[in-house]
């Protein structure tokens, strides 16, 4: 776990936790290695643990009745997730697949419950993590009504690159593997409109389009340009 401590503590959320509580959590984690395409958990499965991404990238998706995949999030190194099922004891809400080979740290559910009993001061920190999820959901609801389609699209791209607010926008290039149809579903628009908007962003030098992929050259520059 020492090899990945710097990565796991890089999250805005985790870095604010007192050092002794960080150590208590990291001490209870075990590593899980997954291949590209392997499923970490499926929608409807029992939640068995709380996770931190050490390396690689995971896709949080939902598959419709027509078999089409709807992308909700991309989880990169330093992202923490899976806490909801630890608290409400209900099944997982989405499918989670490895986009690349991944190393994931996991605190098994019984161990997680024991940690909370031993360190009840952890509760406010998990409350803050849960509130981050709720705020993100409300922001998307608000943006649907108050932002242009182009701004909604940029917001979605930025949220995908920052693991839904757990990381700050970085200057390093990030390539997202997702279809224009998936992006269109996210902002309730058409693929043709999304294609046009992506073309505008490419002309502005903010992204580069590939087949089935979008490279954001500098997410922080995209963030600054559209002033979120």
PDB file of C-alpha atoms in Angstrom:
ATOM      1  CA  UNK A   1       0.000   0.000   0.000  1.00  0.00           C
ATOM      2  CA  UNK A   2       2.969   2.313   0.577  1.00  0.00           C
ATOM      3  CA  UNK A   3       3.608   2.411  -3.178  1.00  0.00           C
ATOM      4  CA  UNK A   4       0.183   3.991  -3.747  1.00  0.00           C
ATOM      5  CA  UNK A   5      -0.135   6.209  -0.670  1.00  0.00           C
ATOM      6  CA  UNK A   6       0.734   9.393  -2.587  1.00  0.00           C
ATOM      7  CA  UNK A   7      -1.937   8.594  -5.183  1.00  0.00           C
ATOM      8  CA  UNK A   8      -4.646   7.690  -2.681  1.00  0.00           C
ATOM      9  CA  UNK A   9      -4.026  10.809  -0.603  1.00  0.00           C
ATOM     10  CA  UNK A  10      -4.149  13.120  -3.650  1.00  0.00           C
ATOM     11  CA  UNK A  11      -7.944  13.380  -3.598  1.00  0.00           C
ATOM     12  CA  UNK A  12      -9.304  16.713  -2.373  1.00  0.00           C
ATOM     13  CA  UNK A  13     -11.606  14.766  -0.081  1.00  0.00           C
ATOM     14  CA  UNK A  14      -9.057  12.324   1.356  1.00  0.00           C
ATOM     15  CA  UNK A  15      -6.306  14.912   1.802  1.00  0.00           C
ATOM     16  CA  UNK A  16      -8.541  16.847   4.238  1.00  0.00           C
ATOM     17  CA  UNK A  17      -8.871  13.853   6.569  1.00  0.00           C
ATOM     18  CA  UNK A  18      -6.509  14.001   9.591  1.00  0.00           C
ATOM     19  CA  UNK A  19      -3.336  11.977   9.099  1.00  0.00           C
ATOM     20  CA  UNK A  20      -4.091   9.437  11.840  1.00  0.00           C
ATOM     21  CA  UNK A  21      -7.460   8.636  10.246  1.00  0.00           C
ATOM     22  CA  UNK A  22      -5.867   8.358   6.801  1.00  0.00           C
ATOM     23  CA  UNK A  23      -3.369   5.876   8.224  1.00  0.00           C
ATOM     24  CA  UNK A  24      -6.131   3.882   9.921  1.00  0.00           C
ATOM     25  CA  UNK A  25      -7.984   3.560   6.616  1.00  0.00           C
ATOM     26  CA  UNK A  26      -4.919   2.792   4.505  1.00  0.00           C
ATOM     27  CA  UNK A  27      -3.822   0.142   6.991  1.00  0.00           C
ATOM     28  CA  UNK A  28      -7.068  -1.768   6.461  1.00  0.00           C
ATOM     29  CA  UNK A  29      -6.967  -1.672   2.661  1.00  0.00           C
ATOM     30  CA  UNK A  30      -6.083  -4.569   0.437  1.00  0.00           C
ATOM     31  CA  UNK A  31      -5.169  -4.375  -3.236  1.00  0.00           C
ATOM     32  CA  UNK A  32      -7.203  -5.868  -6.050  1.00  0.00           C
ATOM     33  CA  UNK A  33      -5.810  -6.199  -9.577  1.00  0.00           C
ATOM     34  CA  UNK A  34      -8.127  -6.206 -12.582  1.00  0.00           C
ATOM     35  CA  UNK A  35      -7.623  -6.560 -16.322  1.00  0.00           C
ATOM     36  CA  UNK A  36      -8.898  -4.146 -18.962  1.00  0.00           C
ATOM     37  CA  UNK A  37     -12.579  -4.908 -19.578  1.00  0.00           C
ATOM     38  CA  UNK A  38     -13.005  -6.752 -16.281  1.00  0.00           C
ATOM     39  CA  UNK A  39     -16.022  -5.831 -14.182  1.00  0.00           C
ATOM     40  CA  UNK A  40     -15.454  -4.630 -10.636  1.00  0.00           C
ATOM     41  CA  UNK A  41     -19.122  -4.828  -9.701  1.00  0.00           C
ATOM     42  CA  UNK A  42     -22.515  -4.992 -11.409  1.00  0.00           C
ATOM     43  CA  UNK A  43     -25.676  -3.001 -10.922  1.00  0.00           C
ATOM     44  CA  UNK A  44     -27.866  -4.750  -8.357  1.00  0.00           C
ATOM     45  CA  UNK A  45     -24.989  -6.546  -6.644  1.00  0.00           C
ATOM     46  CA  UNK A  46     -24.452  -6.261  -2.918  1.00  0.00           C
ATOM     47  CA  UNK A  47     -21.871  -3.623  -2.009  1.00  0.00           C
ATOM     48  CA  UNK A  48     -18.891  -5.468  -0.575  1.00  0.00           C
ATOM     49  CA  UNK A  49     -16.452  -2.624   0.000  1.00  0.00           C
ATOM     50  CA  UNK A  50     -15.241   0.962  -0.258  1.00  0.00           C
ATOM     51  CA  UNK A  51     -12.710   1.597  -3.016  1.00  0.00           C
ATOM     52  CA  UNK A  52      -9.810   3.845  -3.925  1.00  0.00           C
ATOM     53  CA  UNK A  53      -8.284   3.837  -7.416  1.00  0.00           C
ATOM     54  CA  UNK A  54      -4.513   3.317  -7.276  1.00  0.00           C
ATOM     55  CA  UNK A  55      -3.832   3.116 -11.011  1.00  0.00           C
ATOM     56  CA  UNK A  56      -5.823   2.733 -14.215  1.00  0.00           C
ATOM     57  CA  UNK A  57      -9.274   4.041 -15.037  1.00  0.00           C
ATOM     58  CA  UNK A  58     -12.771   2.655 -14.460  1.00  0.00           C
ATOM     59  CA  UNK A  59     -16.047   3.383 -16.245  1.00  0.00           C
ATOM     60  CA  UNK A  60     -19.280   3.816 -14.290  1.00  0.00           C
ATOM     61  CA  UNK A  61     -22.085   2.945 -16.688  1.00  0.00           C
ATOM     62  CA  UNK A  62     -25.694   1.896 -16.990  1.00  0.00           C
ATOM     63  CA  UNK A  63     -26.890  -0.359 -19.801  1.00  0.00           C
ATOM     64  CA  UNK A  64     -30.329   0.389 -21.241  1.00  0.00           C
ATOM     65  CA  UNK A  65     -32.940  -2.111 -22.340  1.00  0.00           C
ATOM     66  CA  UNK A  66     -31.717  -1.624 -25.908  1.00  0.00           C
ATOM     67  CA  UNK A  67     -28.206  -2.672 -24.869  1.00  0.00           C
ATOM     68  CA  UNK A  68     -26.688   0.792 -25.259  1.00  0.00           C
ATOM     69  CA  UNK A  69     -24.207   1.921 -22.638  1.00  0.00           C
ATOM     70  CA  UNK A  70     -24.726   5.231 -20.825  1.00  0.00           C
ATOM     71  CA  UNK A  71     -21.496   6.583 -19.326  1.00  0.00           C
ATOM     72  CA  UNK A  72     -21.870   8.344 -15.972  1.00  0.00           C
ATOM     73  CA  UNK A  73     -18.299   8.759 -14.769  1.00  0.00           C
ATOM     74  CA  UNK A  74     -14.656   7.931 -15.382  1.00  0.00           C
ATOM     75  CA  UNK A  75     -12.744   7.185 -12.188  1.00  0.00           C
ATOM     76  CA  UNK A  76      -9.001   7.773 -12.292  1.00  0.00           C
ATOM     77  CA  UNK A  77      -6.154   7.431  -9.773  1.00  0.00           C
ATOM     78  CA  UNK A  78      -6.907   9.029  -6.417  1.00  0.00           C
ATOM     79  CA  UNK A  79     -10.682   8.649  -6.733  1.00  0.00           C
ATOM     80  CA  UNK A  80     -12.703   7.161  -3.887  1.00  0.00           C
ATOM     81  CA  UNK A  81     -16.102   5.543  -4.437  1.00  0.00           C
ATOM     82  CA  UNK A  82     -18.557   2.908  -3.244  1.00  0.00           C
ATOM     83  CA  UNK A  83     -19.443   4.544   0.069  1.00  0.00           C
ATOM     84  CA  UNK A  84     -23.194   4.766  -0.558  1.00  0.00           C
ATOM     85  CA  UNK A  85     -23.767   1.011  -0.296  1.00  0.00           C
ATOM     86  CA  UNK A  86     -21.622   0.954   2.844  1.00  0.00           C
ATOM     87  CA  UNK A  87     -24.145   3.181   4.599  1.00  0.00           C
ATOM     88  CA  UNK A  88     -27.550   2.262   3.204  1.00  0.00           C
ATOM     89  CA  UNK A  89     -26.784  -1.471   2.704  1.00  0.00           C
ATOM     90  CA  UNK A  90     -28.590  -1.383  -0.643  1.00  0.00           C
ATOM     91  CA  UNK A  91     -27.284  -2.841  -3.930  1.00  0.00           C
ATOM     92  CA  UNK A  92     -24.910  -1.058  -6.302  1.00  0.00           C
ATOM     93  CA  UNK A  93     -26.635   1.476  -8.537  1.00  0.00           C
ATOM     94  CA  UNK A  94     -24.407   1.110 -11.624  1.00  0.00           C
ATOM     95  CA  UNK A  95     -22.054  -1.227 -13.451  1.00  0.00           C
ATOM     96  CA  UNK A  96     -18.346  -0.564 -13.019  1.00  0.00           C
ATOM     97  CA  UNK A  97     -15.806  -1.784 -15.602  1.00  0.00           C
ATOM     98  CA  UNK A  98     -12.069  -1.341 -15.993  1.00  0.00           C
ATOM     99  CA  UNK A  99     -11.253   0.715 -19.069  1.00  0.00           C
ATOM    100  CA  UNK A 100      -7.561  -0.117 -18.589  1.00  0.00           C
ATOM    101  CA  UNK A 101      -5.678  -2.551 -16.337  1.00  0.00           C
ATOM    102  CA  UNK A 102      -6.435  -1.328 -12.818  1.00  0.00           C
ATOM    103  CA  UNK A 103      -5.182  -1.587  -9.290  1.00  0.00           C
ATOM    104  CA  UNK A 104      -7.883  -0.810  -6.750  1.00  0.00           C
ATOM    105  CA  UNK A 105      -7.584  -0.573  -2.965  1.00  0.00           C
ATOM    106  CA  UNK A 106     -10.574  -1.940  -1.083  1.00  0.00           C
ATOM    107  CA  UNK A 107     -11.781  -1.788   2.504  1.00  0.00           C
ATOM    108  CA  UNK A 108     -14.125  -4.726   2.889  1.00  0.00           C
ATOM    109  CA  UNK A 109     -17.566  -3.876   4.268  1.00  0.00           C
ATOM    110  CA  UNK A 110     -17.169  -5.581   7.700  1.00  0.00           C
ATOM    111  CA  UNK A 111     -13.808  -3.842   8.137  1.00  0.00           C
ATOM    112  CA  UNK A 112     -15.353  -0.538   7.046  1.00  0.00           C
ATOM    113  CA  UNK A 113     -18.087  -0.885   9.690  1.00  0.00           C
ATOM    114  CA  UNK A 114     -15.475  -1.695  12.339  1.00  0.00           C
ATOM    115  CA  UNK A 115     -13.422   1.363  11.379  1.00  0.00           C
ATOM    116  CA  UNK A 116     -16.459   3.604  11.854  1.00  0.00           C
ATOM    117  CA  UNK A 117     -17.055   2.065  15.278  1.00  0.00           C
ATOM    118  CA  UNK A 118     -13.445   2.607  16.297  1.00  0.00           C
ATOM    119  CA  UNK A 119     -13.205   6.093  14.780  1.00  0.00           C
ATOM    120  CA  UNK A 120     -16.637   7.753  14.830  1.00  0.00           C
ATOM    121  CA  UNK A 121     -14.881  11.004  13.908  1.00  0.00           C
ATOM    122  CA  UNK A 122     -14.762   9.586  10.372  1.00  0.00           C
ATOM    123  CA  UNK A 123     -18.497  10.178   9.943  1.00  0.00           C
ATOM    124  CA  UNK A 124     -18.276  13.927   9.145  1.00  0.00           C
ATOM    125  CA  UNK A 125     -15.724  13.190   6.421  1.00  0.00           C
ATOM    126  CA  UNK A 126     -17.968  10.624   4.759  1.00  0.00           C
ATOM    127  CA  UNK A 127     -20.882  13.021   5.121  1.00  0.00           C
ATOM    128  CA  UNK A 128     -18.834  15.540   3.149  1.00  0.00           C
ATOM    129  CA  UNK A 129     -18.082  12.959   0.442  1.00  0.00           C
ATOM    130  CA  UNK A 130     -21.771  12.093   0.149  1.00  0.00           C
ATOM    131  CA  UNK A 131     -22.656  15.794  -0.004  1.00  0.00           C
ATOM    132  CA  UNK A 132     -20.212  16.182  -2.898  1.00  0.00           C
ATOM    133  CA  UNK A 133     -22.204  13.574  -4.821  1.00  0.00           C
ATOM    134  CA  UNK A 134     -25.483  15.343  -4.056  1.00  0.00           C
ATOM    135  CA  UNK A 135     -24.089  18.739  -5.066  1.00  0.00           C
ATOM    136  CA  UNK A 136     -22.863  17.304  -8.363  1.00  0.00           C
ATOM    137  CA  UNK A 137     -26.309  15.889  -9.066  1.00  0.00           C
ATOM    138  CA  UNK A 138     -27.983  19.235  -8.337  1.00  0.00           C
ATOM    139  CA  UNK A 139     -25.437  21.100 -10.450  1.00  0.00           C
ATOM    140  CA  UNK A 140     -26.371  18.955 -13.438  1.00  0.00           C
ATOM    141  CA  UNK A 141     -30.055  19.582 -12.839  1.00  0.00           C
ATOM    142  CA  UNK A 142     -29.405  23.330 -12.644  1.00  0.00           C
ATOM    143  CA  UNK A 143     -27.148  23.342 -15.692  1.00  0.00           C
ATOM    144  CA  UNK A 144     -29.861  21.697 -17.786  1.00  0.00           C
ATOM    145  CA  UNK A 145     -32.019  24.754 -17.241  1.00  0.00           C
ATOM    146  CA  UNK A 146     -29.483  27.574 -16.997  1.00  0.00           C
ATOM    147  CA  UNK A 147     -26.561  26.774 -19.301  1.00  0.00           C
ATOM    148  CA  UNK A 148     -26.243  26.612 -23.055  1.00  0.00           C
ATOM    149  CA  UNK A 149     -25.737  23.174 -24.597  1.00  0.00           C
ATOM    150  CA  UNK A 150     -22.090  24.035 -25.221  1.00  0.00           C
ATOM    151  CA  UNK A 151     -21.518  24.911 -21.571  1.00  0.00           C
ATOM    152  CA  UNK A 152     -23.364  21.764 -20.488  1.00  0.00           C
ATOM    153  CA  UNK A 153     -21.094  19.718 -22.751  1.00  0.00           C
ATOM    154  CA  UNK A 154     -17.942  21.346 -21.376  1.00  0.00           C
ATOM    155  CA  UNK A 155     -19.183  20.767 -17.817  1.00  0.00           C
ATOM    156  CA  UNK A 156     -19.722  17.084 -18.539  1.00  0.00           C
ATOM    157  CA  UNK A 157     -16.249  16.734 -20.056  1.00  0.00           C
ATOM    158  CA  UNK A 158     -14.666  18.438 -17.061  1.00  0.00           C
ATOM    159  CA  UNK A 159     -16.582  16.308 -14.572  1.00  0.00           C
ATOM    160  CA  UNK A 160     -15.442  13.177 -16.391  1.00  0.00           C
ATOM    161  CA  UNK A 161     -11.797  14.299 -16.207  1.00  0.00           C
ATOM    162  CA  UNK A 162     -11.944  15.277 -12.522  1.00  0.00           C
ATOM    163  CA  UNK A 163     -13.736  12.161 -11.245  1.00  0.00           C
ATOM    164  CA  UNK A 164     -16.815  14.254 -10.516  1.00  0.00           C
ATOM    165  CA  UNK A 165     -15.080  16.894  -8.442  1.00  0.00           C
ATOM    166  CA  UNK A 166     -12.635  14.744  -6.467  1.00  0.00           C
ATOM    167  CA  UNK A 167      -9.682  16.149  -8.421  1.00  0.00           C
ATOM    168  CA  UNK A 168      -8.898  19.671  -9.615  1.00  0.00           C
ATOM    169  CA  UNK A 169      -8.628  20.253 -13.392  1.00  0.00           C
ATOM    170  CA  UNK A 170      -5.033  19.495 -14.395  1.00  0.00           C
ATOM    171  CA  UNK A 171      -2.794  20.838 -17.132  1.00  0.00           C
ATOM    172  CA  UNK A 172      -1.853  17.364 -18.389  1.00  0.00           C
ATOM    173  CA  UNK A 173      -3.718  16.034 -21.412  1.00  0.00           C
ATOM    174  CA  UNK A 174      -6.474  13.482 -20.766  1.00  0.00           C
ATOM    175  CA  UNK A 175      -8.045  11.229 -23.396  1.00  0.00           C
ATOM    176  CA  UNK A 176     -11.639  10.120 -22.836  1.00  0.00           C
ATOM    177  CA  UNK A 177     -12.977   7.008 -24.530  1.00  0.00           C
ATOM    178  CA  UNK A 178     -16.637   7.691 -25.176  1.00  0.00           C
ATOM    179  CA  UNK A 179     -18.980   8.106 -28.092  1.00  0.00           C
ATOM    180  CA  UNK A 180     -20.657  11.301 -29.213  1.00  0.00           C
ATOM    181  CA  UNK A 181     -23.942   9.478 -28.734  1.00  0.00           C
ATOM    182  CA  UNK A 182     -23.115   8.984 -25.032  1.00  0.00           C
ATOM    183  CA  UNK A 183     -22.313  12.680 -24.682  1.00  0.00           C
ATOM    184  CA  UNK A 184     -25.568  13.542 -26.421  1.00  0.00           C
ATOM    185  CA  UNK A 185     -27.495  11.430 -23.910  1.00  0.00           C
ATOM    186  CA  UNK A 186     -25.746  13.212 -21.042  1.00  0.00           C
ATOM    187  CA  UNK A 187     -26.945  16.643 -22.137  1.00  0.00           C
ATOM    188  CA  UNK A 188     -30.262  15.487 -23.623  1.00  0.00           C
ATOM    189  CA  UNK A 189     -29.324  16.546 -27.130  1.00  0.00           C
ATOM    190  CA  UNK A 190     -28.643  14.943 -30.516  1.00  0.00           C
ATOM    191  CA  UNK A 191     -25.423  13.381 -31.739  1.00  0.00           C
ATOM    192  CA  UNK A 192     -25.365  15.866 -34.630  1.00  0.00           C
ATOM    193  CA  UNK A 193     -25.487  18.818 -32.229  1.00  0.00           C
ATOM    194  CA  UNK A 194     -22.752  17.337 -30.050  1.00  0.00           C
ATOM    195  CA  UNK A 195     -20.620  16.744 -33.141  1.00  0.00           C
ATOM    196  CA  UNK A 196     -21.005  20.417 -34.068  1.00  0.00           C
ATOM    197  CA  UNK A 197     -20.159  21.628 -30.549  1.00  0.00           C
ATOM    198  CA  UNK A 198     -17.111  19.363 -30.305  1.00  0.00           C
ATOM    199  CA  UNK A 199     -15.984  20.721 -33.653  1.00  0.00           C
ATOM    200  CA  UNK A 200     -16.179  24.248 -32.255  1.00  0.00           C
ATOM    201  CA  UNK A 201     -14.111  23.267 -29.206  1.00  0.00           C
ATOM    202  CA  UNK A 202     -11.537  21.644 -31.491  1.00  0.00           C
ATOM    203  CA  UNK A 203     -11.269  24.836 -33.580  1.00  0.00           C
ATOM    204  CA  UNK A 204     -10.664  26.729 -30.324  1.00  0.00           C
ATOM    205  CA  UNK A 205      -7.722  24.411 -29.676  1.00  0.00           C
ATOM    206  CA  UNK A 206      -9.219  23.013 -26.468  1.00  0.00           C
ATOM    207  CA  UNK A 207      -9.795  19.415 -27.579  1.00  0.00           C
ATOM    208  CA  UNK A 208      -8.698  16.978 -30.272  1.00  0.00           C
ATOM    209  CA  UNK A 209     -11.156  14.516 -31.760  1.00  0.00           C
ATOM    210  CA  UNK A 210     -10.284  10.910 -32.628  1.00  0.00           C
ATOM    211  CA  UNK A 211     -12.517   7.990 -33.541  1.00  0.00           C
ATOM    212  CA  UNK A 212     -14.400   7.170 -30.331  1.00  0.00           C
ATOM    213  CA  UNK A 213     -12.038   9.331 -28.271  1.00  0.00           C
ATOM    214  CA  UNK A 214     -11.687  12.950 -27.170  1.00  0.00           C
ATOM    215  CA  UNK A 215      -8.371  14.375 -25.977  1.00  0.00           C
ATOM    216  CA  UNK A 216      -8.556  17.420 -23.719  1.00  0.00           C
ATOM    217  CA  UNK A 217      -5.138  19.007 -24.081  1.00  0.00           C
ATOM    218  CA  UNK A 218      -5.307  20.997 -20.851  1.00  0.00           C
ATOM    219  CA  UNK A 219      -8.425  20.539 -18.698  1.00  0.00           C
ATOM    220  CA  UNK A 220      -7.481  23.572 -16.581  1.00  0.00           C
ATOM    221  CA  UNK A 221      -7.459  25.745 -19.716  1.00  0.00           C
ATOM    222  CA  UNK A 222     -10.900  24.435 -20.686  1.00  0.00           C
ATOM    223  CA  UNK A 223     -12.097  25.201 -17.163  1.00  0.00           C
ATOM    224  CA  UNK A 224     -10.687  28.735 -17.296  1.00  0.00           C
ATOM    225  CA  UNK A 225     -12.056  29.465 -20.752  1.00  0.00           C
ATOM    226  CA  UNK A 226     -15.609  28.671 -19.724  1.00  0.00           C
ATOM    227  CA  UNK A 227     -15.254  30.063 -16.179  1.00  0.00           C
ATOM    228  CA  UNK A 228     -17.010  27.394 -14.117  1.00  0.00           C
TER     229      UNK A 228
END
